Coordinates of C-alpha atoms in Angstrom, one line a residue:
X1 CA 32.7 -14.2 -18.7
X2 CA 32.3 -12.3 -22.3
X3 CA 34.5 -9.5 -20.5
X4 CA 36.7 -11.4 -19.4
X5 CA 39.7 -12.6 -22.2
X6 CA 40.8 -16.0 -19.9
X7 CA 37.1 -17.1 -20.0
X8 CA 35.6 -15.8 -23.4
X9 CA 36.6 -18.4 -25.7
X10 CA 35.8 -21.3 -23.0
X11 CA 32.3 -19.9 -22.8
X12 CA 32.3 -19.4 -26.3
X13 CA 33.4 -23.0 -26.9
X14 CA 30.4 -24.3 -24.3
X15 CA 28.1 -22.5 -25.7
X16 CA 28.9 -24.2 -30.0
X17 CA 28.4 -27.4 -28.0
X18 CA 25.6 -26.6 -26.5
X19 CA 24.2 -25.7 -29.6
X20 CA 25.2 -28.7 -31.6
X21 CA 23.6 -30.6 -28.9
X22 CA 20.1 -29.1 -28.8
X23 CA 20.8 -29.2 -33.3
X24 CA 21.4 -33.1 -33.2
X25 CA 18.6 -33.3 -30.6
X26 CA 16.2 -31.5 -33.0
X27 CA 17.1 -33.5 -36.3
X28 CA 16.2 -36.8 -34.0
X29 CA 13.0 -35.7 -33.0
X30 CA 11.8 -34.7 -36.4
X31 CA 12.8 -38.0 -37.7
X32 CA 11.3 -39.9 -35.2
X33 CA 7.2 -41.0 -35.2
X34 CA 5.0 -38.8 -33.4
X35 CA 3.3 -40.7 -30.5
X36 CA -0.1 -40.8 -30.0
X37 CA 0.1 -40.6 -26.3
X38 CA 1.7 -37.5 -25.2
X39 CA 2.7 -37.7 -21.4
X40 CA 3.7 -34.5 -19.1
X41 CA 6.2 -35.5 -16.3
X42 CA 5.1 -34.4 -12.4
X43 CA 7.3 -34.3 -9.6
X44 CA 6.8 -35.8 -6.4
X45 CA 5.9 -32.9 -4.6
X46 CA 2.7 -33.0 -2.2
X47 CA -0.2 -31.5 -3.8
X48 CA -2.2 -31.6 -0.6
X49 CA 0.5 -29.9 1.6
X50 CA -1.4 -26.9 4.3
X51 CA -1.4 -23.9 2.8
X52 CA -0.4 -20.9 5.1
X53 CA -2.2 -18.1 5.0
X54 CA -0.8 -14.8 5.4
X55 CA -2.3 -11.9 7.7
X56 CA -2.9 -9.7 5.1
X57 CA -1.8 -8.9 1.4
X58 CA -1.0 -4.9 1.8
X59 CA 2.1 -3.5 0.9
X60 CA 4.6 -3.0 3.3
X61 CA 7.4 -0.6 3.3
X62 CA 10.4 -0.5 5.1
X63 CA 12.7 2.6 5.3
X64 CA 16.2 3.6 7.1
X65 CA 16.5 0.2 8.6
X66 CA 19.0 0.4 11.3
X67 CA 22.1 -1.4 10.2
X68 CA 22.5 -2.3 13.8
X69 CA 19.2 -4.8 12.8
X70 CA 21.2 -6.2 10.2
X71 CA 24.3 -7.2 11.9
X72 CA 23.4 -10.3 13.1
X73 CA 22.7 -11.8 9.3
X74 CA 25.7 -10.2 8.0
X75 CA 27.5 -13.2 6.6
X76 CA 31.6 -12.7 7.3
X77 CA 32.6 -15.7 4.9
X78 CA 31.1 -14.2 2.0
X79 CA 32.1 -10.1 3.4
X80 CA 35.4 -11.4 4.5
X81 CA 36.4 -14.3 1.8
X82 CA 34.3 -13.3 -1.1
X83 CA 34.9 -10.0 -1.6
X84 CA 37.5 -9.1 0.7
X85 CA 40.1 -11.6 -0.3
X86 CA 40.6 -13.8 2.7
X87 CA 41.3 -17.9 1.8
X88 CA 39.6 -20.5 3.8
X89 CA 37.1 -21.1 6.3
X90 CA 36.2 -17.6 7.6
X91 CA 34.7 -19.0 11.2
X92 CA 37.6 -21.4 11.9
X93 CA 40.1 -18.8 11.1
X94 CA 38.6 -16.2 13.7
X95 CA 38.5 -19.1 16.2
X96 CA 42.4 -20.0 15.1
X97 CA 43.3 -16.4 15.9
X98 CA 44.4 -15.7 12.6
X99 CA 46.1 -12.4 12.8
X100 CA 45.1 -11.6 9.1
X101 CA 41.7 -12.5 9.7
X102 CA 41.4 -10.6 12.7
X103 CA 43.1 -7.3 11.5
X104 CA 41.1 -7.1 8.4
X105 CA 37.8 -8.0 10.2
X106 CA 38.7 -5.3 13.1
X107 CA 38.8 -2.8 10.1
X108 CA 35.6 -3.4 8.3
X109 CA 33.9 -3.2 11.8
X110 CA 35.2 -0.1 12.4
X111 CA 34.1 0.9 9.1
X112 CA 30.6 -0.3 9.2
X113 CA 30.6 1.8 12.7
X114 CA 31.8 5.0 10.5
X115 CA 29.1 4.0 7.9
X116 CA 26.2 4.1 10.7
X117 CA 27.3 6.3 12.7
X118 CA 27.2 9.1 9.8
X119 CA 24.3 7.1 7.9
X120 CA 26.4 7.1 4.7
X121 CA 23.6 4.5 3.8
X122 CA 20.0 4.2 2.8
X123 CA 18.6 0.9 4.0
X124 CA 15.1 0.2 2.4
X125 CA 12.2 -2.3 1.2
X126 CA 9.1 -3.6 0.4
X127 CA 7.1 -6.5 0.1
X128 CA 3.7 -7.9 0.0
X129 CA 1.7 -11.2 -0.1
X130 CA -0.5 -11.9 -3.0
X131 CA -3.2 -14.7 -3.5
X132 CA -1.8 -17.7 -5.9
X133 CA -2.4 -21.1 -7.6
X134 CA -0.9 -22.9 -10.5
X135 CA -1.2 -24.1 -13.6
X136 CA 0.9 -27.0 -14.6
X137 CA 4.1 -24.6 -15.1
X138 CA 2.2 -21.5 -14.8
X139 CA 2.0 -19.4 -11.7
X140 CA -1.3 -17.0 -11.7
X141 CA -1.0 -13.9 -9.4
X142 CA -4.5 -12.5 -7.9
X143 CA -5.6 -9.2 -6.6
X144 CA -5.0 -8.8 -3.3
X145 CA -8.4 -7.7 -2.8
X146 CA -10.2 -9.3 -5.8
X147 CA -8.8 -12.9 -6.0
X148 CA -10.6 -14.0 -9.0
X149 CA -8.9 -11.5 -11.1
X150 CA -5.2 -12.3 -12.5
X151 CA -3.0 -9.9 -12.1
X152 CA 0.3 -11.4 -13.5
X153 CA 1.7 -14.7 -14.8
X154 CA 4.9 -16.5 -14.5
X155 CA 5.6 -19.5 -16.5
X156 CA 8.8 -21.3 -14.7
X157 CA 10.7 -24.4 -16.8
X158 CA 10.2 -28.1 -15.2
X159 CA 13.2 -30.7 -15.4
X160 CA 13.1 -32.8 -17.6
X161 CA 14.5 -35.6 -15.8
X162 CA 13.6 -36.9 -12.2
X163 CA 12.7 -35.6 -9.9
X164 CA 10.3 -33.2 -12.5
X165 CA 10.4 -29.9 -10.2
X166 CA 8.7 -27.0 -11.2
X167 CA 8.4 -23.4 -9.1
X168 CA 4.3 -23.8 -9.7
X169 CA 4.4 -27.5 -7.8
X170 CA 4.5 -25.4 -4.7
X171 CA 1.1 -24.0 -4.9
X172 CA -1.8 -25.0 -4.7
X173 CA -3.6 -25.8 -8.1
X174 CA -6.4 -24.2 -9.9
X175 CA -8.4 -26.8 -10.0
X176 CA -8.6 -27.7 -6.1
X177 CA -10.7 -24.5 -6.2
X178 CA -8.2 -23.7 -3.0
X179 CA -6.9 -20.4 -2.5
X180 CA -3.0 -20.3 -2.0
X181 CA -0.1 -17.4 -1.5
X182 CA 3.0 -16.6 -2.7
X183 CA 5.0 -13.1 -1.5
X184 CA 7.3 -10.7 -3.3
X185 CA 10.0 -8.1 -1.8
X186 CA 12.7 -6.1 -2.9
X187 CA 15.5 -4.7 -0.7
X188 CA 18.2 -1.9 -0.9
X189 CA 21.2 -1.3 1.0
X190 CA 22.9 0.9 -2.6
X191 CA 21.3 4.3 -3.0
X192 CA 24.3 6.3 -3.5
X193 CA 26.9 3.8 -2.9
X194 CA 28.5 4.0 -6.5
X195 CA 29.1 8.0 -6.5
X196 CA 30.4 7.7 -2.5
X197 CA 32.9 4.6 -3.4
X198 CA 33.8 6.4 -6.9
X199 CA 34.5 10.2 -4.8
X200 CA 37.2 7.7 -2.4
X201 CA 38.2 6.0 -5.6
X202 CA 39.1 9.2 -7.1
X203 CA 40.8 10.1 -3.6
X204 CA 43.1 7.6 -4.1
X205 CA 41.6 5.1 -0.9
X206 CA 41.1 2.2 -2.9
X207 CA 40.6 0.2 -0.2
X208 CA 37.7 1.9 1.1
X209 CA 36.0 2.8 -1.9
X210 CA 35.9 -1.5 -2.8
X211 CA 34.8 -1.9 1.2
X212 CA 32.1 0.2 1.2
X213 CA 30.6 -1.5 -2.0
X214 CA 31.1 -4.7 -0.7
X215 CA 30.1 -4.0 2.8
X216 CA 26.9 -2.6 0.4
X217 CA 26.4 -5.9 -1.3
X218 CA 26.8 -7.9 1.7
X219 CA 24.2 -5.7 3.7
X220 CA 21.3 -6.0 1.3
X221 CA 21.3 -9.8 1.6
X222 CA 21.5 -9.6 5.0
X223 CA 18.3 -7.6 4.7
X224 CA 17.0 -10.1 2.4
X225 CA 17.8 -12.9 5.1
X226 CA 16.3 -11.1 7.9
X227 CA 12.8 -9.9 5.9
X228 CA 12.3 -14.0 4.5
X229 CA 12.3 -14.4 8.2
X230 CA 10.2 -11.8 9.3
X231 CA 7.8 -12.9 6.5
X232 CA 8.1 -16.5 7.4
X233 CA 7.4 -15.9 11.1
X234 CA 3.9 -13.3 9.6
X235 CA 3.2 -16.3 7.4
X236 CA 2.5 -18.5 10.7
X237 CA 5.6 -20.9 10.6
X238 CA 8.6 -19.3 12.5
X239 CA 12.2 -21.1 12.7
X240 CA 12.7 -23.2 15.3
X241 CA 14.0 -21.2 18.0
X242 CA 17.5 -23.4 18.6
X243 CA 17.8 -22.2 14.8
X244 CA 21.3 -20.9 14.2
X245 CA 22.6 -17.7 11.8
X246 CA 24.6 -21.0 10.1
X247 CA 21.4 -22.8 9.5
X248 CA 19.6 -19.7 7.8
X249 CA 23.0 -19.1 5.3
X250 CA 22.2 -22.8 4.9
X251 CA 18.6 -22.3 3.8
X252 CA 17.8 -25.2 6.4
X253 CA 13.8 -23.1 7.5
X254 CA 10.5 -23.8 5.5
X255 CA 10.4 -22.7 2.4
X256 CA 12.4 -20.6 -0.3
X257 CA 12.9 -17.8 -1.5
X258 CA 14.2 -17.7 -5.3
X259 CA 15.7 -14.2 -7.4
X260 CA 15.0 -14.2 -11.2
X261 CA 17.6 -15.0 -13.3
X262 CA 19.2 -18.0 -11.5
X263 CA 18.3 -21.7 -11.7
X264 CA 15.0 -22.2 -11.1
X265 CA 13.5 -19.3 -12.4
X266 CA 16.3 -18.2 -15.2
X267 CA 14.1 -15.6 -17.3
X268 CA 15.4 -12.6 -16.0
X269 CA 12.7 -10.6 -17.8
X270 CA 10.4 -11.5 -15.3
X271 CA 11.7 -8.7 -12.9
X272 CA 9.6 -6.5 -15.4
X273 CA 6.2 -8.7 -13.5
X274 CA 7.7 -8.2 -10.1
X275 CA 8.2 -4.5 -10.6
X276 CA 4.7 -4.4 -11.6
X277 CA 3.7 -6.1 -8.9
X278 CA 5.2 -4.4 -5.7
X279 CA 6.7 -1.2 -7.5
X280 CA 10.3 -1.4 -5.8
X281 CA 10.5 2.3 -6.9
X282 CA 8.8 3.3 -4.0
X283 CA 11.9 2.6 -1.8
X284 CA 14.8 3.9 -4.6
X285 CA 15.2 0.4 -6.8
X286 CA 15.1 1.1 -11.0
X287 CA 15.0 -1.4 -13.6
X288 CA 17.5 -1.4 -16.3
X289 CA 16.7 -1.9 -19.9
X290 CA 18.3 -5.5 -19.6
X291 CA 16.3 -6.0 -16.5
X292 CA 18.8 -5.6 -13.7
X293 CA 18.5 -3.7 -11.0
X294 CA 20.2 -0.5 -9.9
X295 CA 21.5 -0.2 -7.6
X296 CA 23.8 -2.9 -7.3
X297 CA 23.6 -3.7 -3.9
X298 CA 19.5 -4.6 -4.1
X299 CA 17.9 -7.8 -3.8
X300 CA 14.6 -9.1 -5.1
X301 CA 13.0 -12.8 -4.6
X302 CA 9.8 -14.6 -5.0
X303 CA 8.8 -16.5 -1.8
X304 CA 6.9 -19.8 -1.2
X305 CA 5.9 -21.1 1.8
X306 CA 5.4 -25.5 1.3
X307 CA 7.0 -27.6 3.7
X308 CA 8.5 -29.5 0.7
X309 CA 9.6 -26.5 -1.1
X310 CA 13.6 -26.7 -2.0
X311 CA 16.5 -24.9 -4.3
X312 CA 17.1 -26.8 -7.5
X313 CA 18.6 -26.3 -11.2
X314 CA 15.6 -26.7 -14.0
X315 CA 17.9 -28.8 -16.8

């Protein structure tokens, strides 16, 4: 939005307001009387929800995934409308016929066959379950093989108005002197991409070059989507089997999986713990000094595993 001249000074303008908000807010609360009784807000979320227990906590790596495994979790709205330009409902339009539709997806398949066929990508990952339990809004991370010693912490904002949620309500607590898990992963489908799209770029086949990064993007969340459920069905709760590629995009299956930087967990700084924890390096992922990752196309998420576990913005 900075970059962007028709949305700078609109951001800029939220963000004064913003400002004089949390300003007025402050000059209230240091004129008003310091209670005596200070109260900390709790969610609703079961405390006493099964914990899962995972079949191990080693690291798993995962390299030159097929892309024919991926296919199925590719999602066409977001390859297709997203980044490819087409309006509407993606599905509907394919059922409709749509020439356009249907001219532009009968392209990118033939592409992604091109891509496979002379391995123009390097599909890779990693992940690993670790021992866990909160802390009010703290997360503590064990060692896999030494659970009383913490590893890392994460401390995750609550809402402050109803319904209270906070990342750490879906663990287990210290206190209940019961062992719970959380896992990590990271995922690449970008290693290369940027110097293969800029080479086409530079050749003039625009097109191409802004496929293949998009085709890129799209595939490392469909890696994403498929590993969650291949950690979900090692965790000991599969999907129902009636479940449907529409459900998954939906995140309608137990638990979630959340990426720093976005709603419920917005510090992006702790990719730095995550990092640490599961070394994405192994499979080609870097951290930048603003704590993105590079590749592009690369996606990294905490997991959780409670029944009651859902997405939501901490306000």
């Amino acid at each position: 939005q900075l970059m962007n001249p028709s949305q700078r000074e609109e951001l800029i303008r939220k963000l004064k307001q913003r400002q004089e908000k949390v300003n007025r807010s402050s000059s209230k609360a240091s004129k008003s009387p310091v209670s005596s009784v200070s109260t900390v807000p709790q969610s609703a979320i079961d405390r006493q929800a099964p914990v899962f227990e995972p079949p191990d906590c080693r690291r798993h790596v995962l390299r030159n995934v097929p892309i024919s495994h991926l296919r199925p979790y590719l999602n066409e709205q977001m390859l297709l409308g997203r980044h490819l330009g087409i309006k509407g409902n993606i599905e509907r339009l394919l059922a409709d016929g749509d020439p356009k539709t249907w001219s532009l997806k009968e392209r990118v398949d033939q592409f992604i066959h091109e891509i496979e066929r002379d391995q123009l990508l390097t599909i890779q990952g990693v992940y690993q379950f670790f021992p866990a339990q909160s802390d009010g809004n703290d997360i503590y991370i064990y060692h896999p093989e030494h659970p009383s010693q913490i590893i890392e912490r994460f401390t995750f904002p609550r809402q402050s108005q109803e319904p209270y949620l906070c990342l750490a309500d879906f663990l287990r607590s210290v206190e209940s002197s019961i062992m719970d898990y959380v896992a990590f992963f990271a995922v690449t489908a970008g290693v290369g991409v940027r110097s293969m799209a800029d080479k086409w770029k530079e050749q003039g086949d625009y097109l191409r070059s802004h496929m293949f990064q998009a085709i890129a993007l799209e595939l490392a969340e469909a890696f994403a989507e498929r590993l969650h459920q291949q950690i979900r069905d090692r965790w000991g709760f599969p999907d129902p089997l009636e479940m449907t590629m529409k459900e998954r995009f939906a995140a309608k299956y137990q638990g979630i999986r959340v990426s720093f930087g976005y709603p419920a967990c917005p510090n992006l700084e702790d990719q730095k713990k995550l990092f640490r924890l599961i070394e994405p390096e192994r499979v080609g992922i870097q951290l930048t000094e603003g704590w993105m990752m590079e590749p592009e196309a690369s996606v990294s998420a905490m997991v959780f595993a409670h029944p009651q576990a859902r997405y939501f913005h901490a306000n």
